[in-house]
XYZ file of C-alpha atoms in Angstrom:
158
model
C -3.293 1.253 -11.494
C -5.526 -1.318 -9.678
C -9.144 -0.380 -9.954
C -11.107 -0.220 -6.674
C -13.289 -3.065 -6.084
C -16.971 -2.263 -6.165
C -18.782 -2.316 -2.772
C -21.633 -4.610 -3.480
C -24.698 -4.633 -1.343
C -24.421 -0.987 0.085
C -27.859 -0.019 1.360
C -28.632 3.559 1.567
C -31.003 2.700 4.354
C -28.270 1.041 6.422
C -26.466 2.544 9.264
C -23.326 4.375 9.041
C -21.648 1.654 11.039
C -22.805 -0.950 8.637
C -21.482 0.930 5.674
C -18.277 1.300 7.617
C -18.026 -2.393 8.315
C -18.752 -3.335 4.617
C -16.368 -0.792 2.998
C -13.500 -1.399 5.254
C -13.857 -5.169 4.870
C -13.700 -4.776 1.103
C -10.781 -2.319 1.168
C -8.808 -4.772 3.602
C -9.530 -7.567 1.169
C -8.249 -5.550 -1.730
C -4.953 -4.848 0.183
C -4.494 -8.572 0.968
C -4.952 -9.363 -2.685
C -2.042 -7.211 -3.796
C 0.547 -8.457 -1.358
C 1.655 -11.375 -3.522
C 4.968 -10.741 -5.367
C 5.066 -7.220 -3.845
C 8.785 -7.677 -3.232
C 9.518 -8.429 -6.841
C 11.539 -5.426 -8.139
C 11.075 -6.616 -11.699
C 7.216 -5.625 -11.512
C 6.905 -2.395 -10.131
C 3.238 -2.385 -10.567
C 2.771 -4.833 -7.691
C 4.056 -2.252 -5.137
C 2.038 0.544 -6.878
C -1.244 -1.354 -6.655
C -0.622 -2.349 -2.986
C 0.283 1.130 -2.164
C -2.878 2.423 -3.690
C -4.927 -0.074 -1.848
C -3.355 0.732 1.413
C -4.385 4.359 0.811
C -7.797 3.471 0.067
C -8.017 1.340 3.350
C -6.515 4.297 5.265
C -9.033 6.759 3.977
C -11.899 4.376 4.688
C -10.590 3.759 8.333
C -10.255 7.608 8.795
C -13.705 8.365 7.302
C -15.445 5.711 9.538
C -13.322 6.261 12.788
C -16.427 7.197 14.888
C -17.539 3.497 14.289
C -14.640 1.693 15.827
C -13.305 1.386 19.391
C -10.573 4.088 19.639
C -7.651 1.881 21.057
C -8.124 -0.781 18.257
C -8.568 1.898 15.622
C -5.490 3.684 16.596
C -3.365 0.749 16.517
C -4.778 -0.710 13.340
C -4.496 2.799 11.515
C -0.765 3.033 12.749
C -0.120 -0.430 11.227
C -1.774 0.682 8.007
C 0.187 3.797 7.939
C 3.479 2.039 8.571
C 2.933 -0.423 5.666
C 1.807 2.555 3.325
C 5.086 4.428 4.194
C 7.200 1.328 3.432
C 5.363 0.778 0.219
C 5.870 4.467 -0.723
C 9.726 4.247 0.044
C 9.991 1.433 -2.377
C 7.520 3.125 -4.990
C 9.709 6.352 -5.090
C 12.943 4.163 -5.943
C 10.874 2.299 -8.591
C 9.814 5.506 -10.325
C 13.260 7.210 -10.084
C 14.699 4.017 -11.555
C 12.303 4.102 -14.508
C 12.885 7.756 -15.093
C 16.795 7.450 -15.010
C 16.866 4.390 -17.286
C 14.556 6.253 -19.911
C 16.686 9.305 -19.615
C 19.875 7.162 -20.003
C 18.611 5.775 -23.228
C 18.323 9.189 -24.781
C 21.613 10.649 -23.273
C 24.594 11.280 -25.116
C 27.457 8.865 -24.615
C 29.625 11.008 -22.485
C 26.654 11.454 -20.122
C 25.989 7.878 -19.669
C 28.549 6.653 -17.163
C 27.226 9.488 -14.761
C 23.565 8.330 -15.324
C 24.813 4.798 -14.635
C 26.286 5.692 -11.347
C 22.981 7.314 -10.414
C 21.086 4.214 -11.558
C 23.352 1.940 -9.405
C 22.909 4.142 -6.389
C 19.153 4.241 -6.838
C 19.069 0.467 -7.192
C 20.988 -0.004 -3.917
C 18.309 2.339 -2.397
C 15.575 0.428 -3.956
C 16.949 -2.802 -2.494
C 17.223 -1.210 1.003
C 13.696 -0.045 0.640
C 12.656 -3.500 -0.332
C 14.421 -4.973 2.802
C 12.475 -2.451 4.909
C 9.284 -3.389 3.263
C 9.706 -7.099 3.599
C 8.782 -7.195 7.381
C 5.626 -5.284 6.789
C 4.331 -7.697 4.091
C 5.286 -10.937 5.772
C 2.204 -13.243 5.624
C 1.896 -13.483 9.296
C 1.955 -9.649 9.781
C -0.571 -9.079 7.026
C -2.820 -11.872 8.543
C -2.499 -10.035 11.936
C -3.492 -6.940 10.360
C -6.403 -8.626 8.732
C -7.673 -9.899 12.255
C -7.380 -6.323 13.670
C -9.518 -5.032 10.755
C -11.906 -7.927 11.260
C -12.232 -6.847 14.931
C -13.062 -3.369 13.814
C -15.592 -4.543 11.379
C -17.291 -6.779 14.108
C -17.245 -3.876 16.507
C -18.868 -1.603 13.911
C -21.630 -4.100 13.370
C -22.262 -4.760 17.158
């Protein structure tokens, strides 16, 4: 699992809004860092790392909600939730495939065709989940989310 980035420069004397701005900014940068190769189904850790980053960002946004303009906050949180849900849909299939493939290796020969059919069906579901995820991780969409978060951060600092 991707380790959370340290939040440097947090001053205990700073305002709650400044802490919000700093923490949300770092969590958003983490999310963006994990976007590369997230659609690669051969490396399931990419989806996992981005999903964890999305959950950290969501938690930070929710904790610091009072620091942000409500309309902008709700729209941004909804976008983060949608991304997290899409990542979760893909992650579920990744984990199921890993479990099935491990089970198939230990299964008796007569049971392997049935397990293979489950693997195929789950691979099809994984491909569909990846198709559903793709629009959420398009660079333009992630950049737009980044701009929304930047506006929240600026509002918190104002």
